[in-house]
mmCIF file with all atom_site columns, C-alpha atoms in Angstrom:
data_model
loop_
_atom_site.group_PDB
_atom_site.id
_atom_site.type_symbol
_atom_site.label_atom_id
_atom_site.label_alt_id
_atom_site.label_comp_id
_atom_site.label_asym_id
_atom_site.label_entity_id
_atom_site.label_seq_id
_atom_site.pdbx_PDB_ins_code
_atom_site.Cartn_x
_atom_site.Cartn_y
_atom_site.Cartn_z
_atom_site.occupancy
_atom_site.B_iso_or_equiv
_atom_site.pdbx_formal_charge
_atom_site.auth_seq_id
_atom_site.auth_comp_id
_atom_site.auth_asym_id
_atom_site.auth_atom_id
_atom_site.pdbx_PDB_model_num
ATOM 1  C CA . PRO R 1 1  ? -5.676 9.226   10.449  1.00 0.00 ? 952  PRO R CA 1
ATOM 2  C CA . TYR R 1 2  ? -4.415 7.244   13.469  1.00 0.00 ? 953  TYR R CA 1
ATOM 3  C CA . LYS R 1 3  ? -7.878 5.936   14.309  1.00 0.00 ? 954  LYS R CA 1
ATOM 4  C CA . ALA R 1 4  ? -8.229 4.672   10.726  1.00 0.00 ? 955  ALA R CA 1
ATOM 5  C CA . VAL R 1 5  ? -5.230 2.348   11.102  1.00 0.00 ? 956  VAL R CA 1
ATOM 6  C CA . GLN R 1 6  ? -6.145 0.814   14.449  1.00 0.00 ? 957  GLN R CA 1
ATOM 7  C CA . GLY R 1 7  ? -5.595 -2.885  14.040  1.00 0.00 ? 958  GLY R CA 1
ATOM 8  C CA . ALA R 1 8  ? -4.191 -2.533  10.510  1.00 0.00 ? 959  ALA R CA 1
ATOM 9  C CA . ASN R 1 9  ? -1.876 -5.355  9.472   1.00 0.00 ? 960  ASN R CA 1
ATOM 10 C CA . VAL R 1 10 ? -0.345 -3.519  6.514   1.00 0.00 ? 961  VAL R CA 1
ATOM 11 C CA . ILE R 1 11 ? 0.378  0.159   5.894   1.00 0.00 ? 962  ILE R CA 1
ATOM 12 C CA . TYR R 1 12 ? 1.330  0.993   2.310   1.00 0.00 ? 963  TYR R CA 1
ATOM 13 C CA . THR R 1 13 ? 2.374  4.414   1.101   1.00 0.00 ? 964  THR R CA 1
ATOM 14 C CA . ASP R 1 14 ? 3.681  5.998   -2.065  1.00 0.00 ? 965  ASP R CA 1
ATOM 15 C CA . THR R 1 15 ? 5.365  9.259   -2.921  1.00 0.00 ? 966  THR R CA 1
ATOM 16 C CA . TRP R 1 16 ? 3.206  12.348  -2.705  1.00 0.00 ? 967  TRP R CA 1
ATOM 17 C CA . VAL R 1 17 ? 4.834  14.070  -5.671  1.00 0.00 ? 968  VAL R CA 1
ATOM 18 C CA . SER R 1 18 ? 5.444  11.907  -8.724  1.00 0.00 ? 969  SER R CA 1
ATOM 19 C CA . MET R 1 19 ? 8.170  12.517  -11.266 1.00 0.00 ? 970  MET R CA 1
ATOM 20 C CA . GLY R 1 20 ? 7.050  15.158  -13.728 1.00 0.00 ? 971  GLY R CA 1
ATOM 21 C CA . MET R 1 21 ? 4.725  16.742  -11.170 1.00 0.00 ? 972  MET R CA 1
ATOM 22 C CA . GLU R 1 22 ? 7.347  18.597  -9.144  1.00 0.00 ? 973  GLU R CA 1
ATOM 23 C CA . SER R 1 23 ? 5.588  21.904  -9.862  1.00 0.00 ? 974  SER R CA 1
ATOM 24 C CA . GLU R 1 24 ? 2.752  20.713  -7.565  1.00 0.00 ? 975  GLU R CA 1
ATOM 25 C CA . LYS R 1 25 ? 5.019  19.917  -4.602  1.00 0.00 ? 976  LYS R CA 1
ATOM 26 C CA . GLU R 1 26 ? 4.316  23.076  -2.589  1.00 0.00 ? 977  GLU R CA 1
ATOM 27 C CA . GLN R 1 27 ? 0.577  22.555  -3.003  1.00 0.00 ? 978  GLN R CA 1
ATOM 28 C CA . ARG R 1 28 ? 0.574  18.828  -2.209  1.00 0.00 ? 979  ARG R CA 1
ATOM 29 C CA . LEU R 1 29 ? 2.820  18.650  0.867   1.00 0.00 ? 980  LEU R CA 1
ATOM 30 C CA . PRO R 1 30 ? 0.512  20.519  3.281   1.00 0.00 ? 981  PRO R CA 1
ATOM 31 C CA . ILE R 1 31 ? -2.506 18.534  2.048   1.00 0.00 ? 982  ILE R CA 1
ATOM 32 C CA . PHE R 1 32 ? -0.870 15.136  2.557   1.00 0.00 ? 983  PHE R CA 1
ATOM 33 C CA . GLN R 1 33 ? 1.125  15.907  5.735   1.00 0.00 ? 984  GLN R CA 1
ATOM 34 C CA . PRO R 1 34 ? -1.574 14.524  8.074   1.00 0.00 ? 985  PRO R CA 1
ATOM 35 C CA . TYR R 1 35 ? -1.196 11.158  6.292   1.00 0.00 ? 986  TYR R CA 1
ATOM 36 C CA . GLN R 1 36 ? 2.553  10.788  6.821   1.00 0.00 ? 987  GLN R CA 1
ATOM 37 C CA . VAL R 1 37 ? 3.582  7.287   7.865   1.00 0.00 ? 988  VAL R CA 1
ATOM 38 C CA . ASN R 1 38 ? 5.383  8.002   11.124  1.00 0.00 ? 989  ASN R CA 1
ATOM 39 C CA . GLN R 1 39 ? 5.964  6.183   14.395  1.00 0.00 ? 990  GLN R CA 1
ATOM 40 C CA . ALA R 1 40 ? 2.710  7.422   15.942  1.00 0.00 ? 991  ALA R CA 1
ATOM 41 C CA . LEU R 1 41 ? 0.768  5.937   13.021  1.00 0.00 ? 992  LEU R CA 1
ATOM 42 C CA . VAL R 1 42 ? 2.669  2.649   13.261  1.00 0.00 ? 993  VAL R CA 1
ATOM 43 C CA . ASP R 1 43 ? 2.024  2.511   17.020  1.00 0.00 ? 994  ASP R CA 1
ATOM 44 C CA . ALA R 1 44 ? -1.729 2.809   16.356  1.00 0.00 ? 995  ALA R CA 1
ATOM 45 C CA . ALA R 1 45 ? -1.681 -0.203  14.003  1.00 0.00 ? 996  ALA R CA 1
ATOM 46 C CA . ALA R 1 46 ? -1.579 -3.896  14.879  1.00 0.00 ? 997  ALA R CA 1
ATOM 47 C CA . GLU R 1 47 ? 1.441  -5.176  16.781  1.00 0.00 ? 998  GLU R CA 1
ATOM 48 C CA . ASP R 1 48 ? 2.588  -7.202  13.747  1.00 0.00 ? 999  ASP R CA 1
ATOM 49 C CA . VAL R 1 49 ? 2.018  -4.438  11.164  1.00 0.00 ? 1000 VAL R CA 1
ATOM 50 C CA . ILE R 1 50 ? 4.128  -4.477  8.006   1.00 0.00 ? 1001 ILE R CA 1
ATOM 51 C CA . ILE R 1 51 ? 5.146  -1.191  6.397   1.00 0.00 ? 1002 ILE R CA 1
ATOM 52 C CA . LEU R 1 52 ? 5.430  -1.082  2.588   1.00 0.00 ? 1003 LEU R CA 1
ATOM 53 C CA . HIS R 1 53 ? 6.505  1.597   0.121   1.00 0.00 ? 1004 HIS R CA 1
ATOM 54 C CA . CYS R 1 54 ? 6.888  1.183   -3.628  1.00 0.00 ? 1005 CYS R CA 1
ATOM 55 C CA . MET R 1 55 ? 10.132 3.231   -3.559  1.00 0.00 ? 1006 MET R CA 1
ATOM 56 C CA . PRO R 1 56 ? 11.883 5.501   -4.048  1.00 0.00 ? 1007 PRO R CA 1
ATOM 57 C CA . ALA R 1 57 ? 10.828 7.095   -0.796  1.00 0.00 ? 1008 ALA R CA 1
ATOM 58 C CA . LYS R 1 58 ? 11.100 10.761  -0.015  1.00 0.00 ? 1009 LYS R CA 1
ATOM 59 C CA . ARG R 1 59 ? 12.225 10.539  3.591   1.00 0.00 ? 1010 ARG R CA 1
ATOM 60 C CA . GLY R 1 60 ? 10.576 13.027  5.883   1.00 0.00 ? 1011 GLY R CA 1
ATOM 61 C CA . GLU R 1 61 ? 7.679  13.566  3.521   1.00 0.00 ? 1012 GLU R CA 1
ATOM 62 C CA . GLU R 1 62 ? 5.410  10.529  3.096   1.00 0.00 ? 1013 GLU R CA 1
ATOM 63 C CA . ILE R 1 63 ? 7.400  8.358   5.529   1.00 0.00 ? 1014 ILE R CA 1
ATOM 64 C CA . THR R 1 64 ? 9.857  9.057   8.313   1.00 0.00 ? 1015 THR R CA 1
ATOM 65 C CA . ASP R 1 65 ? 13.354 7.582   8.545   1.00 0.00 ? 1016 ASP R CA 1
ATOM 66 C CA . GLU R 1 66 ? 12.580 5.713   11.758  1.00 0.00 ? 1017 GLU R CA 1
ATOM 67 C CA . VAL R 1 67 ? 9.675  3.869   10.112  1.00 0.00 ? 1018 VAL R CA 1
ATOM 68 C CA . LEU R 1 68 ? 11.313 3.195   6.731   1.00 0.00 ? 1019 LEU R CA 1
ATOM 69 C CA . ASP R 1 69 ? 14.453 1.855   8.409   1.00 0.00 ? 1020 ASP R CA 1
ATOM 70 C CA . GLY R 1 70 ? 12.580 0.266   11.314  1.00 0.00 ? 1021 GLY R CA 1
ATOM 71 C CA . PRO R 1 71 ? 11.991 -3.395  12.109  1.00 0.00 ? 1022 PRO R CA 1
ATOM 72 C CA . LYS R 1 72 ? 8.423  -3.402  10.744  1.00 0.00 ? 1023 LYS R CA 1
ATOM 73 C CA . SER R 1 73 ? 9.419  -2.106  7.315   1.00 0.00 ? 1024 SER R CA 1
ATOM 74 C CA . ALA R 1 74 ? 9.481  -4.493  4.363   1.00 0.00 ? 1025 ALA R CA 1
ATOM 75 C CA . ALA R 1 75 ? 9.963  -1.711  1.809   1.00 0.00 ? 1026 ALA R CA 1
ATOM 76 C CA . PHE R 1 76 ? 13.476 -2.739  0.805   1.00 0.00 ? 1027 PHE R CA 1
ATOM 77 C CA . ASP R 1 77 ? 12.474 -6.402  0.425   1.00 0.00 ? 1028 ASP R CA 1
ATOM 78 C CA . GLU R 1 78 ? 9.541  -5.252  -1.695  1.00 0.00 ? 1029 GLU R CA 1
ATOM 79 C CA . ALA R 1 79 ? 11.854 -3.201  -3.940  1.00 0.00 ? 1030 ALA R CA 1
ATOM 80 C CA . GLU R 1 80 ? 14.292 -6.102  -4.296  1.00 0.00 ? 1031 GLU R CA 1
ATOM 81 C CA . ASN R 1 81 ? 11.499 -8.511  -5.262  1.00 0.00 ? 1032 ASN R CA 1
ATOM 82 C CA . ARG R 1 82 ? 10.190 -6.033  -7.825  1.00 0.00 ? 1033 ARG R CA 1
ATOM 83 C CA . LEU R 1 83 ? 13.638 -5.961  -9.437  1.00 0.00 ? 1034 LEU R CA 1
ATOM 84 C CA . HIS R 1 84 ? 13.628 -9.742  -9.877  1.00 0.00 ? 1035 HIS R CA 1
ATOM 85 C CA . VAL R 1 85 ? 10.094 -9.712  -11.302 1.00 0.00 ? 1036 VAL R CA 1
ATOM 86 C CA . GLN R 1 86 ? 11.067 -7.046  -13.818 1.00 0.00 ? 1037 GLN R CA 1
ATOM 87 C CA . LYS R 1 87 ? 14.145 -9.043  -14.850 1.00 0.00 ? 1038 LYS R CA 1
ATOM 88 C CA . ALA R 1 88 ? 11.976 -12.139 -15.331 1.00 0.00 ? 1039 ALA R CA 1
ATOM 89 C CA . ILE R 1 89 ? 9.529  -10.213 -17.505 1.00 0.00 ? 1040 ILE R CA 1
ATOM 90 C CA . MET R 1 90 ? 12.409 -8.896  -19.634 1.00 0.00 ? 1041 MET R CA 1
ATOM 91 C CA . ALA R 1 91 ? 13.805 -12.410 -20.030 1.00 0.00 ? 1042 ALA R CA 1
ATOM 92 C CA . LEU R 1 92 ? 10.377 -13.685 -21.052 1.00 0.00 ? 1043 LEU R CA 1
ATOM 93 C CA . VAL R 1 93 ? 9.741  -11.067 -23.731 1.00 0.00 ? 1044 VAL R CA 1
ATOM 94 C CA . MET R 1 94 ? 13.232 -10.944 -25.193 1.00 0.00 ? 1045 MET R CA 1
#
């Protein structure tokens, strides 16, 4: 997977086990493990890469702590912006 991100400007990940699908966790984790967003993956990307996650993140599964909390992560900004968009939609339809 590292070769696939060489030069990537954005890396976006999501949870590997969605709510309501917890029974598939043991089956899914080994399959997706090679695609974990970790520091080695980030190091293979472009110098100015931005890391995104739609949240909530399962730390240590699809993304490591050092990447999610690192300087290239915009995941928390993304989550905050989504909150404001959802509030605007509610205000519009109410």
